[in-house]
Amino acid sequence: EIFRLLDVPVDFVVGLDMMVEKSTPGFVDIPPGAHLLWVQQPGQNFRSAYWFVTGHRPQYKGHVRIKQWDRYNEVLGEVASRCERRSVLESIVEIYPHLKVYPSSTPTLVQPSGSTILTSSDSESAVAWQSPAWTRSPSPLHLWQALTDSISNEFLARVTSKKEVQDEYPVDSMDDRLEELQSSLGGRRRNVIPNLSSDLNFIFCLQTLKNMKKLPRSQRKSDDLFDLVIERLKDEKEDDLIAEMQFAFLTGTYLTNAACLGQWWDFVLHFALKAYKIAAMRPNLARRLIQTLHAQLLFTELQVASTSSPASSSTAERQPAEHDQKGDGPSGDRILYEARPYAQGKMTLQRGLEQFMTRLEADIKQRTGRLTKEHIEVCEAANDLGEWLFGLGWDVRHKRKMNPAEDDQGDEDSEDEDDLPVVVELDEDGREVGLVRFAD
């Protein structure tokens, strides 16, 4: 398929999946699957984007998608008129040679909003390093598919609250979760640009689950937060759960969307890393959660640039040998980890992974002799993740003594971890270093 862009200023940055260009009239040969296209003005952090799915309708082969830069609202929007749209379609043959071809190799490093664009010249060797077989390919398309394989047109219509839209679903850096908007606005709709902003409607909503937990015991089946998740989501498709994890991760990472980054952490800590509880009953879902998390962490490590990288940074400065020397796990200077308060993202993730591996191993041992092929695949997915993290310096599979009640308290600990004390550096006057100050 083709995605045509109109009136985008020459100094704008345009991205499609794992490729980034300094302005372009569009893209061609976009393969089947879910895709994210975004634009960013120079010197600004805001990004306007669209999710879309290609190949879901046979009649859409060769389909031309068209979006136009709206100078007044400063967002990517619809074509101004049907006449202009028809004119663009008639001229597609002339513009075709100038469209960027969807790449089969050499992806671009994903930059946080406002960062300098960096291009990887050694992507193939980087992806092959310490990675499972399903990512070893010279094409970034395989990794992108692992990051988006559950995102469908129907899912995008629901999560963006744009069920009337059929082709492209708008998102931007300022979109928020629907429940939080309703809470803060007292049920009123926020003042947004029609059809160009989205109120994100996630099935998995941590606050709703916490409210369920406060109900009288007679009105709920369990005190365990994970059990409440399963109860609430029992009628939902497994694909939609994985899709929410994928959508929140990529929208949060590419657009630096705080709501999506927060949603990803909520989902991972309170559901994905509790998947050992369903490994026996729903092994396919447990395996997919593990593999999706693995793909996201690997993508963050190898394809997302450091938030502190200078303009001259390159892939060579992020070679595996550097990690081997540090032995401190994944690089903490990524937008995903910095989204957690007090820079506790890595610590929280490591603790959750250790607990996950310990409990999964204990459950599998109890099922010796009753393991199916699906159970073995869960173990293999967990081992792949553990081996990759071990190469970064994290031994999340090591055996450690665990208090029997530790898992039961895990959810409460995670809920309160943002309030943990933190060590700060003080200046000579006893004030915290790094705070924004007005005149003394």
GROMACS .gro file of C-alpha atoms in nm:
model
  440
    1GLU     CA    1   0.000   0.000   0.000
    2ILE     CA    2   0.094   0.367  -0.035
    3PHE     CA    3   0.077   0.643   0.226
    4ARG     CA    4   0.083   0.991   0.068
    5LEU     CA    5   0.162   1.301   0.279
    6LEU     CA    6   0.063   1.651   0.167
    7ASP     CA    7   0.196   1.994   0.267
    8VAL     CA    8   0.444   1.861   0.524
    9PRO     CA    9   0.717   2.130   0.562
   10VAL     CA   10   1.064   2.028   0.449
   11ASP     CA   11   1.221   2.057   0.795
   12PHE     CA   12   0.969   1.822   0.960
   13VAL     CA   13   1.063   1.474   1.079
   14VAL     CA   14   0.843   1.191   0.951
   15GLY     CA   15   0.849   0.834   1.081
   16LEU     CA   16   0.690   0.507   0.976
   17ASP     CA   17   0.747   0.208   1.204
   18MET     CA   18   1.126   0.165   1.233
   19MET     CA   19   1.222   0.417   0.964
   20VAL     CA   20   1.262   0.794   1.003
   21GLU     CA   21   1.301   1.061   0.734
   22LYS     CA   22   1.358   1.435   0.728
   23SER     CA   23   1.030   1.512   0.549
   24THR     CA   24   0.902   1.298   0.263
   25PRO     CA   25   0.602   1.303   0.026
   26GLY     CA   26   0.509   0.956   0.148
   27PHE     CA   27   0.588   0.586   0.163
   28VAL     CA   28   0.536   0.297  -0.076
   29ASP     CA   29   0.538  -0.085  -0.061
   30ILE     CA   30   0.405  -0.088   0.296
   31PRO     CA   31   0.367  -0.459   0.386
   32PRO     CA   32   0.061  -0.619   0.550
   33GLY     CA   33   0.023  -0.562   0.922
   34ALA     CA   34  -0.016  -0.283   1.179
   35HIS     CA   35   0.182   0.038   1.126
   36LEU     CA   36   0.242   0.369   1.303
   37LEU     CA   37   0.312   0.689   1.107
   38TRP     CA   38   0.400   1.015   1.284
   39VAL     CA   39   0.523   1.367   1.214
   40GLN     CA   40   0.710   1.613   1.438
   41GLN     CA   41   0.789   1.979   1.400
   42PRO     CA   42   1.151   2.083   1.455
   43GLY     CA   43   1.225   2.199   1.808
   44GLN     CA   44   0.901   2.057   1.950
   45ASN     CA   45   0.827   1.744   2.151
   46PHE     CA   46   0.469   1.697   2.027
   47ARG     CA   47   0.406   1.425   1.769
   48SER     CA   48   0.090   1.372   1.565
   49ALA     CA   49   0.042   1.014   1.447
   50TYR     CA   50  -0.186   0.755   1.290
   51TRP     CA   51  -0.217   0.384   1.348
   52PHE     CA   52  -0.339   0.181   1.051
   53VAL     CA   53  -0.355  -0.182   0.939
   54THR     CA   54  -0.271  -0.291   0.584
   55GLY     CA   55  -0.372  -0.610   0.411
   56HIS     CA   56  -0.681  -0.673   0.623
   57ARG     CA   57  -0.905  -0.624   0.320
   58PRO     CA   58  -0.813  -0.792  -0.012
   59GLN     CA   59  -0.969  -0.507  -0.209
   60TYR     CA   60  -0.723  -0.266  -0.041
   61LYS     CA   61  -0.421  -0.401  -0.229
   62GLY     CA   62  -0.252  -0.099  -0.383
   63HIS     CA   63  -0.467   0.129  -0.168
   64VAL     CA   64  -0.351   0.491  -0.136
   65ARG     CA   65  -0.387   0.654   0.207
   66ILE     CA   66  -0.366   1.033   0.214
   67LYS     CA   67  -0.310   1.274   0.503
   68GLN     CA   68  -0.247   1.650   0.493
   69TRP     CA   69  -0.063   1.875   0.737
   70ASP     CA   70  -0.311   2.110   0.904
   71ARG     CA   71  -0.118   2.434   0.958
   72TYR     CA   72  -0.394   2.589   1.168
   73ASN     CA   73  -0.425   2.307   1.424
   74GLU     CA   74  -0.066   2.187   1.373
   75VAL     CA   75  -0.162   1.822   1.335
   76LEU     CA   76  -0.174   1.567   1.057
   77GLY     CA   77  -0.533   1.550   0.934
   78GLU     CA   78  -0.764   1.471   0.646
   79VAL     CA   79  -0.738   1.614   0.296
   80ALA     CA   80  -0.912   1.951   0.271
   81SER     CA   81  -1.156   1.851  -0.007
   82ARG     CA   82  -1.266   1.561  -0.223
   83CYS     CA   83  -1.145   1.752  -0.527
   84GLU     CA   84  -0.794   1.771  -0.385
   85ARG     CA   85  -0.801   1.405  -0.294
   86ARG     CA   86  -0.900   1.312  -0.646
   87SER     CA   87  -0.619   1.528  -0.783
   88VAL     CA   88  -0.365   1.353  -0.557
   89LEU     CA   89  -0.480   1.011  -0.674
   90GLU     CA   90  -0.454   1.116  -1.038
   91SER     CA   91  -0.096   1.237  -0.988
   92ILE     CA   92   0.027   0.933  -0.794
   93VAL     CA   93   0.218   0.800  -1.096
   94GLU     CA   94   0.427   1.119  -1.119
   95ILE     CA   95   0.509   1.129  -0.746
   96TYR     CA   96   0.568   0.754  -0.711
   97PRO     CA   97   0.948   0.764  -0.781
   98HIS     CA   98   0.990   1.017  -0.496
   99LEU     CA   99   0.814   0.806  -0.232
  100LYS     CA  100   1.026   0.627   0.026
  101VAL     CA  101   1.026   0.249  -0.013
  102TYR     CA  102   0.950   0.053   0.305
  103PRO     CA  103   1.289  -0.090   0.405
  104SER     CA  104   1.389  -0.453   0.412
  105SER     CA  105   1.698  -0.379   0.623
  106THR     CA  106   1.888  -0.106   0.814
  107PRO     CA  107   1.624   0.028   1.055
  108THR     CA  108   1.656   0.365   1.224
  109LEU     CA  109   1.699   0.415   1.597
  110VAL     CA  110   1.378   0.530   1.761
  111GLN     CA  111   1.426   0.871   1.921
  112PRO     CA  112   1.234   1.022   2.213
  113SER     CA  113   1.035   1.326   2.103
  114GLY     CA  114   1.262   1.621   2.035
  115SER     CA  115   1.581   1.419   1.987
  116THR     CA  116   1.821   1.420   1.696
  117ILE     CA  117   1.756   1.148   1.438
  118LEU     CA  118   2.018   0.873   1.447
  119THR     CA  119   2.059   0.603   1.181
  120SER     CA  120   2.191   0.255   1.256
  121SER     CA  121   2.451   0.121   1.016
  122ASP     CA  122   2.496  -0.209   1.196
  123SER     CA  123   2.141  -0.315   1.276
  124GLU     CA  124   2.172  -0.675   1.163
  125SER     CA  125   2.457  -0.761   1.399
  126ALA     CA  126   2.293  -0.564   1.681
  127VAL     CA  127   1.965  -0.753   1.657
  128ALA     CA  128   2.145  -1.087   1.636
  129TRP     CA  129   2.338  -1.022   1.958
  130GLN     CA  130   2.210  -1.225   2.251
  131SER     CA  131   1.865  -1.249   2.090
  132PRO     CA  132   1.633  -1.546   2.034
  133ALA     CA  133   1.592  -1.703   1.693
  134TRP     CA  134   1.269  -1.520   1.614
  135THR     CA  135   1.454  -1.187   1.593
  136ARG     CA  136   1.758  -1.300   1.394
  137SER     CA  137   1.687  -1.153   1.053
  138PRO     CA  138   1.840  -0.880   0.838
  139SER     CA  139   1.492  -0.732   0.804
  140PRO     CA  140   1.345  -0.509   1.077
  141LEU     CA  141   1.004  -0.627   0.959
  142HIS     CA  142   1.032  -0.947   1.165
  143LEU     CA  143   1.091  -0.759   1.489
  144TRP     CA  144   0.818  -0.508   1.404
  145GLN     CA  145   0.574  -0.795   1.345
  146ALA     CA  146   0.663  -0.939   1.685
  147LEU     CA  147   0.579  -0.599   1.834
  148THR     CA  148   0.244  -0.555   1.654
  149ASP     CA  149   0.108  -0.896   1.550
  150SER     CA  150  -0.207  -0.870   1.767
  151ILE     CA  151  -0.308  -0.515   1.668
  152SER     CA  152  -0.611  -0.525   1.440
  153ASN     CA  153  -0.842  -0.272   1.282
  154GLU     CA  154  -1.117  -0.366   1.527
  155PHE     CA  155  -0.884  -0.321   1.822
  156LEU     CA  156  -0.771   0.024   1.704
  157ALA     CA  157  -1.131   0.136   1.664
  158ARG     CA  158  -1.205   0.038   2.024
  159VAL     CA  159  -0.887   0.159   2.196
  160THR     CA  160  -0.892   0.501   2.026
  161SER     CA  161  -1.267   0.544   2.082
  162LYS     CA  162  -1.297   0.599   1.705
  163LYS     CA  163  -1.539   0.326   1.604
  164GLU     CA  164  -1.673   0.542   1.322
  165VAL     CA  165  -1.327   0.549   1.160
  166GLN     CA  166  -1.246   0.269   0.917
  167ASP     CA  167  -0.892   0.326   0.792
  168GLU     CA  168  -0.651   0.536   1.002
  169TYR     CA  169  -0.674   0.599   1.374
  170PRO     CA  170  -0.529   0.924   1.516
  171VAL     CA  171  -0.313   0.940   1.829
  172ASP     CA  172  -0.080   1.205   1.962
  173SER     CA  173   0.159   1.280   2.247
  174MET     CA  174  -0.115   1.431   2.464
  175ASP     CA  175  -0.380   1.157   2.444
  176ASP     CA  176  -0.489   1.027   2.783
  177ARG     CA  177  -0.666   0.723   2.924
  178LEU     CA  178  -1.043   0.753   2.905
  179GLU     CA  179  -1.105   0.662   3.269
  180GLU     CA  180  -0.858   0.923   3.394
  181LEU     CA  181  -1.020   1.186   3.172
  182GLN     CA  182  -1.364   1.099   3.302
  183SER     CA  183  -1.239   1.115   3.659
  184SER     CA  184  -1.064   1.449   3.619
  185LEU     CA  185  -1.341   1.609   3.411
  186GLY     CA  186  -1.633   1.469   3.606
  187GLY     CA  187  -1.760   1.271   3.309
  188ARG     CA  188  -1.740   1.564   3.067
  189ARG     CA  189  -1.561   1.529   2.734
  190ARG     CA  190  -1.237   1.721   2.706
  191ASN     CA  191  -1.197   2.000   2.453
  192VAL     CA  192  -1.011   1.832   2.166
  193ILE     CA  193  -0.982   1.872   1.792
  194PRO     CA  194  -1.261   1.655   1.643
  195ASN     CA  195  -1.135   1.326   1.491
  196LEU     CA  196  -0.769   1.420   1.554
  197SER     CA  197  -0.728   1.326   1.921
  198SER     CA  198  -0.821   1.005   2.099
  199ASP     CA  199  -0.947   0.915   2.445
  200LEU     CA  200  -0.771   0.583   2.499
  201ASN     CA  201  -1.016   0.313   2.603
  202PHE     CA  202  -0.814   0.029   2.756
  203ILE     CA  203  -0.978  -0.294   2.874
  204PHE     CA  204  -0.713  -0.338   3.141
  205CYS     CA  205  -0.763  -0.051   3.384
  206LEU     CA  206  -0.573  -0.070   3.710
  207GLN     CA  207  -0.786   0.184   3.894
  208THR     CA  208  -1.105  -0.009   3.812
  209LEU     CA  209  -0.945  -0.326   3.947
  210LYS     CA  210  -0.839  -0.148   4.264
  211ASN     CA  211  -1.196  -0.026   4.308
  212MET     CA  212  -1.321  -0.384   4.261
  213LYS     CA  213  -1.084  -0.496   4.533
  214LYS     CA  214  -1.247  -0.250   4.776
  215LEU     CA  215  -1.592  -0.403   4.724
  216PRO     CA  216  -1.742  -0.612   5.007
  217ARG     CA  217  -1.612  -0.970   5.006
  218SER     CA  218  -1.958  -1.098   4.911
  219GLN     CA  219  -1.947  -0.900   4.585
  220ARG     CA  220  -1.612  -1.030   4.459
  221LYS     CA  221  -1.462  -1.374   4.413
  222SER     CA  222  -1.107  -1.302   4.526
  223ASP     CA  223  -0.878  -1.070   4.719
  224ASP     CA  224  -0.602  -1.122   4.463
  225LEU     CA  225  -0.562  -0.845   4.205
  226PHE     CA  226  -0.459  -1.088   3.930
  227ASP     CA  227  -0.767  -1.303   3.989
  228LEU     CA  228  -0.977  -0.989   3.953
  229VAL     CA  229  -0.805  -0.923   3.621
  230ILE     CA  230  -0.893  -1.270   3.493
  231GLU     CA  231  -1.250  -1.233   3.615
  232ARG     CA  232  -1.292  -0.895   3.449
  233LEU     CA  233  -1.128  -1.001   3.124
  234LYS     CA  234  -1.271  -1.352   3.093
  235ASP     CA  235  -1.496  -1.252   2.803
  236GLU     CA  236  -1.223  -1.069   2.613
  237LYS     CA  237  -1.011  -1.216   2.336
  238GLU     CA  238  -0.651  -1.299   2.421
  239ASP     CA  239  -0.544  -1.101   2.115
  240ASP     CA  240  -0.695  -0.785   2.264
  241LEU     CA  241  -0.489  -0.824   2.582
  242ILE     CA  242  -0.166  -0.865   2.385
  243ALA     CA  243  -0.271  -0.580   2.154
  244GLU     CA  244  -0.314  -0.344   2.450
  245MET     CA  245   0.036  -0.428   2.568
  246GLN     CA  246   0.175  -0.367   2.218
  247PHE     CA  247  -0.022  -0.048   2.153
  248ALA     CA  248   0.068   0.109   2.489
  249PHE     CA  249   0.437   0.027   2.446
  250LEU     CA  250   0.480   0.161   2.093
  251THR     CA  251   0.254   0.466   2.128
  252GLY     CA  252   0.427   0.553   2.456
  253THR     CA  253   0.777   0.501   2.316
  254TYR     CA  254   0.735   0.673   1.979
  255LEU     CA  255   0.518   0.965   2.092
  256THR     CA  256   0.653   0.994   2.449
  257ASN     CA  257   0.291   0.960   2.557
  258ALA     CA  258   0.284   0.953   2.938
  259ALA     CA  259  -0.056   0.782   2.959
  260CYS     CA  260   0.054   0.493   2.737
  261LEU     CA  261   0.384   0.449   2.921
  262GLY     CA  262   0.193   0.441   3.249
  263GLN     CA  263  -0.054   0.192   3.100
  264TRP     CA  264   0.232  -0.035   2.989
  265TRP     CA  265   0.385  -0.040   3.337
  266ASP     CA  266   0.046  -0.110   3.497
  267PHE     CA  267  -0.017  -0.399   3.257
  268VAL     CA  268   0.331  -0.552   3.285
  269LEU     CA  269   0.361  -0.533   3.664
  270HIS     CA  270   0.007  -0.640   3.749
  271PHE     CA  271  -0.069  -0.884   3.469
  272ALA     CA  272   0.216  -0.992   3.237
  273LEU     CA  273   0.458  -1.066   3.522
  274LYS     CA  274   0.185  -1.253   3.708
  275ALA     CA  275   0.131  -1.486   3.411
  276TYR     CA  276   0.280  -1.782   3.602
  277LYS     CA  277  -0.062  -1.804   3.765
  278ILE     CA  278  -0.222  -1.893   3.430
  279ALA     CA  279   0.067  -2.090   3.277
  280ALA     CA  280  -0.111  -2.415   3.359
  281MET     CA  281  -0.462  -2.312   3.256
  282ARG     CA  282  -0.386  -2.079   2.965
  283PRO     CA  283  -0.032  -2.159   2.851
  284ASN     CA  284  -0.071  -1.995   2.510
  285LEU     CA  285  -0.159  -1.662   2.669
  286ALA     CA  286   0.128  -1.693   2.918
  287ARG     CA  287   0.375  -1.769   2.636
  288ARG     CA  288   0.257  -1.477   2.426
  289LEU     CA  289   0.287  -1.238   2.719
  290ILE     CA  290   0.646  -1.349   2.781
  291GLN     CA  291   0.745  -1.328   2.412
  292THR     CA  292   0.584  -0.987   2.373
  293LEU     CA  293   0.768  -0.855   2.678
  294HIS     CA  294   1.093  -1.000   2.543
  295ALA     CA  295   1.043  -0.830   2.206
  296GLN     CA  296   0.967  -0.497   2.373
  297LEU     CA  297   1.268  -0.504   2.604
  298LEU     CA  298   1.496  -0.607   2.318
  299PHE     CA  299   1.355  -0.332   2.096
  300THR     CA  300   1.405  -0.078   2.376
  301GLU     CA  301   1.765  -0.189   2.426
  302LEU     CA  302   1.876  -0.210   2.062
  303GLN     CA  303   1.651   0.025   1.866
  304VAL     CA  304   1.556   0.306   2.105
  305ALA     CA  305   1.819   0.576   2.145
  306SER     CA  306   1.939   0.694   2.482
  307THR     CA  307   1.759   0.997   2.620
  308SER     CA  308   2.099   1.143   2.707
  309SER     CA  309   2.268   1.073   2.372
  310PRO     CA  310   2.438   1.377   2.214
  311ALA     CA  311   2.373   1.452   1.849
  312SER     CA  312   2.691   1.271   1.753
  313SER     CA  313   2.592   0.944   1.915
  314SER     CA  314   2.598   0.630   1.708
  315THR     CA  315   2.510   0.265   1.740
  316ALA     CA  316   2.875   0.185   1.802
  317GLU     CA  317   2.851   0.360   2.140
  318ARG     CA  318   2.590   0.104   2.248
  319GLN     CA  319   2.773  -0.217   2.167
  320PRO     CA  320   2.717  -0.536   2.372
  321ALA     CA  321   3.068  -0.522   2.517
  322GLU     CA  322   2.975  -0.207   2.705
  323HIS     CA  323   2.688  -0.390   2.873
  324ASP     CA  324   2.909  -0.687   2.956
  325GLN     CA  325   3.144  -0.457   3.143
  326LYS     CA  326   2.868  -0.287   3.338
  327GLY     CA  327   2.667  -0.603   3.409
  328ASP     CA  328   2.379  -0.387   3.524
  329GLY     CA  329   2.101  -0.517   3.303
  330PRO     CA  330   1.922  -0.317   3.030
  331SER     CA  331   2.025   0.043   2.969
  332GLY     CA  332   1.830   0.262   3.210
  333ASP     CA  333   1.856   0.577   2.997
  334ARG     CA  334   1.555   0.486   2.783
  335ILE     CA  335   1.220   0.660   2.787
  336LEU     CA  336   1.049   0.336   2.895
  337TYR     CA  337   1.242   0.311   3.223
  338GLU     CA  338   1.254   0.684   3.289
  339ALA     CA  339   0.874   0.689   3.284
  340ARG     CA  340   0.879   0.538   3.632
  341PRO     CA  341   0.913   0.789   3.921
  342TYR     CA  342   1.251   0.825   4.092
  343ALA     CA  343   1.423   0.624   3.817
  344GLN     CA  344   1.297   0.297   3.971
  345GLY     CA  345   1.186   0.145   3.640
  346LYS     CA  346   1.473  -0.101   3.609
  347MET     CA  347   1.463  -0.204   3.975
  348THR     CA  348   1.089  -0.265   3.965
  349LEU     CA  349   1.116  -0.466   3.645
  350GLN     CA  350   1.402  -0.679   3.775
  351ARG     CA  351   1.214  -0.761   4.093
  352GLY     CA  352   0.904  -0.858   3.896
  353LEU     CA  353   1.103  -1.076   3.656
  354GLU     CA  354   1.279  -1.258   3.940
  355GLN     CA  355   0.948  -1.333   4.107
  356PHE     CA  356   0.798  -1.445   3.777
  357MET     CA  357   1.083  -1.688   3.701
  358THR     CA  358   1.085  -1.832   4.054
  359ARG     CA  359   0.712  -1.896   4.064
  360LEU     CA  360   0.695  -2.031   3.709
  361GLU     CA  361   0.972  -2.283   3.784
  362ALA     CA  362   0.795  -2.395   4.102
  363ASP     CA  363   0.468  -2.443   3.915
  364ILE     CA  364   0.630  -2.641   3.635
  365LYS     CA  365   0.805  -2.872   3.883
  366GLN     CA  366   0.467  -2.954   4.039
  367ARG     CA  367   0.336  -3.054   3.698
  368THR     CA  368   0.620  -3.296   3.612
  369GLY     CA  369   0.475  -3.578   3.404
  370ARG     CA  370   0.170  -3.373   3.310
  371LEU     CA  371   0.341  -3.118   3.086
  372THR     CA  372   0.195  -3.058   2.743
  373LYS     CA  373   0.368  -2.909   2.439
  374GLU     CA  374   0.212  -2.573   2.529
  375HIS     CA  375   0.361  -2.584   2.880
  376ILE     CA  376   0.705  -2.660   2.739
  377GLU     CA  377   0.673  -2.363   2.503
  378VAL     CA  378   0.604  -2.136   2.803
  379CYS     CA  379   0.929  -2.257   2.963
  380GLU     CA  380   1.122  -2.206   2.640
  381ALA     CA  381   0.993  -1.850   2.607
  382ALA     CA  382   1.090  -1.778   2.968
  383ASN     CA  383   1.436  -1.929   2.913
  384ASP     CA  384   1.489  -1.717   2.601
  385LEU     CA  385   1.408  -1.405   2.799
  386GLY     CA  386   1.624  -1.513   3.092
  387GLU     CA  387   1.925  -1.592   2.872
  388TRP     CA  388   1.903  -1.258   2.693
  389LEU     CA  389   1.884  -1.067   3.022
  390PHE     CA  390   2.174  -1.274   3.159
  391GLY     CA  391   2.383  -1.142   2.869
  392LEU     CA  392   2.306  -0.792   2.997
  393GLY     CA  393   2.404  -0.876   3.353
  394TRP     CA  394   2.071  -0.976   3.507
  395ASP     CA  395   2.038  -1.330   3.640
  396VAL     CA  396   1.662  -1.326   3.691
  397ARG     CA  397   1.651  -1.706   3.693
  398HIS     CA  398   1.870  -1.746   4.002
  399LYS     CA  399   1.710  -1.924   4.295
  400ARG     CA  400   1.636  -1.704   4.592
  401LYS     CA  401   1.449  -1.768   4.912
  402MET     CA  402   1.102  -1.628   4.899
  403ASN     CA  403   0.857  -1.564   5.177
  404PRO     CA  404   0.537  -1.761   5.100
  405ALA     CA  405   0.337  -1.444   5.151
  406GLU     CA  406   0.562  -1.237   4.924
  407ASP     CA  407   0.360  -1.303   4.613
  408ASP     CA  408   0.034  -1.222   4.785
  409GLN     CA  409   0.174  -0.886   4.886
  410GLY     CA  410   0.332  -0.817   4.549
  411ASP     CA  411   0.045  -0.614   4.412
  412GLU     CA  412   0.022  -0.391   4.715
  413ASP     CA  413   0.398  -0.330   4.707
  414SER     CA  414   0.379  -0.232   4.341
  415GLU     CA  415   0.094   0.006   4.406
  416ASP     CA  416   0.291   0.194   4.671
  417GLU     CA  417   0.638   0.183   4.519
  418ASP     CA  418   0.607   0.536   4.378
  419ASP     CA  419   0.612   0.656   4.740
  420LEU     CA  420   0.935   0.478   4.832
  421PRO     CA  421   1.212   0.696   4.980
  422VAL     CA  422   1.481   0.798   4.734
  423VAL     CA  423   1.842   0.908   4.782
  424VAL     CA  424   1.902   1.254   4.639
  425GLU     CA  425   2.212   1.468   4.596
  426LEU     CA  426   2.225   1.795   4.789
  427ASP     CA  427   2.421   2.108   4.704
  428GLU     CA  428   2.631   2.308   4.950
  429ASP     CA  429   2.319   2.489   5.072
  430GLY     CA  430   2.139   2.163   5.150
  431ARG     CA  431   1.898   2.186   4.855
  432GLU     CA  432   1.825   1.901   4.615
  433VAL     CA  433   2.038   1.914   4.300
  434GLY     CA  434   1.848   1.929   3.970
  435LEU     CA  435   1.533   2.105   4.086
  436VAL     CA  436   1.403   2.396   3.884
  437ARG     CA  437   1.456   2.719   4.080
  438PHE     CA  438   1.341   3.076   4.041
  439ALA     CA  439   1.554   3.363   4.164
  440ASP     CA  440   1.702   3.297   4.508
   0.00000   0.00000   0.00000
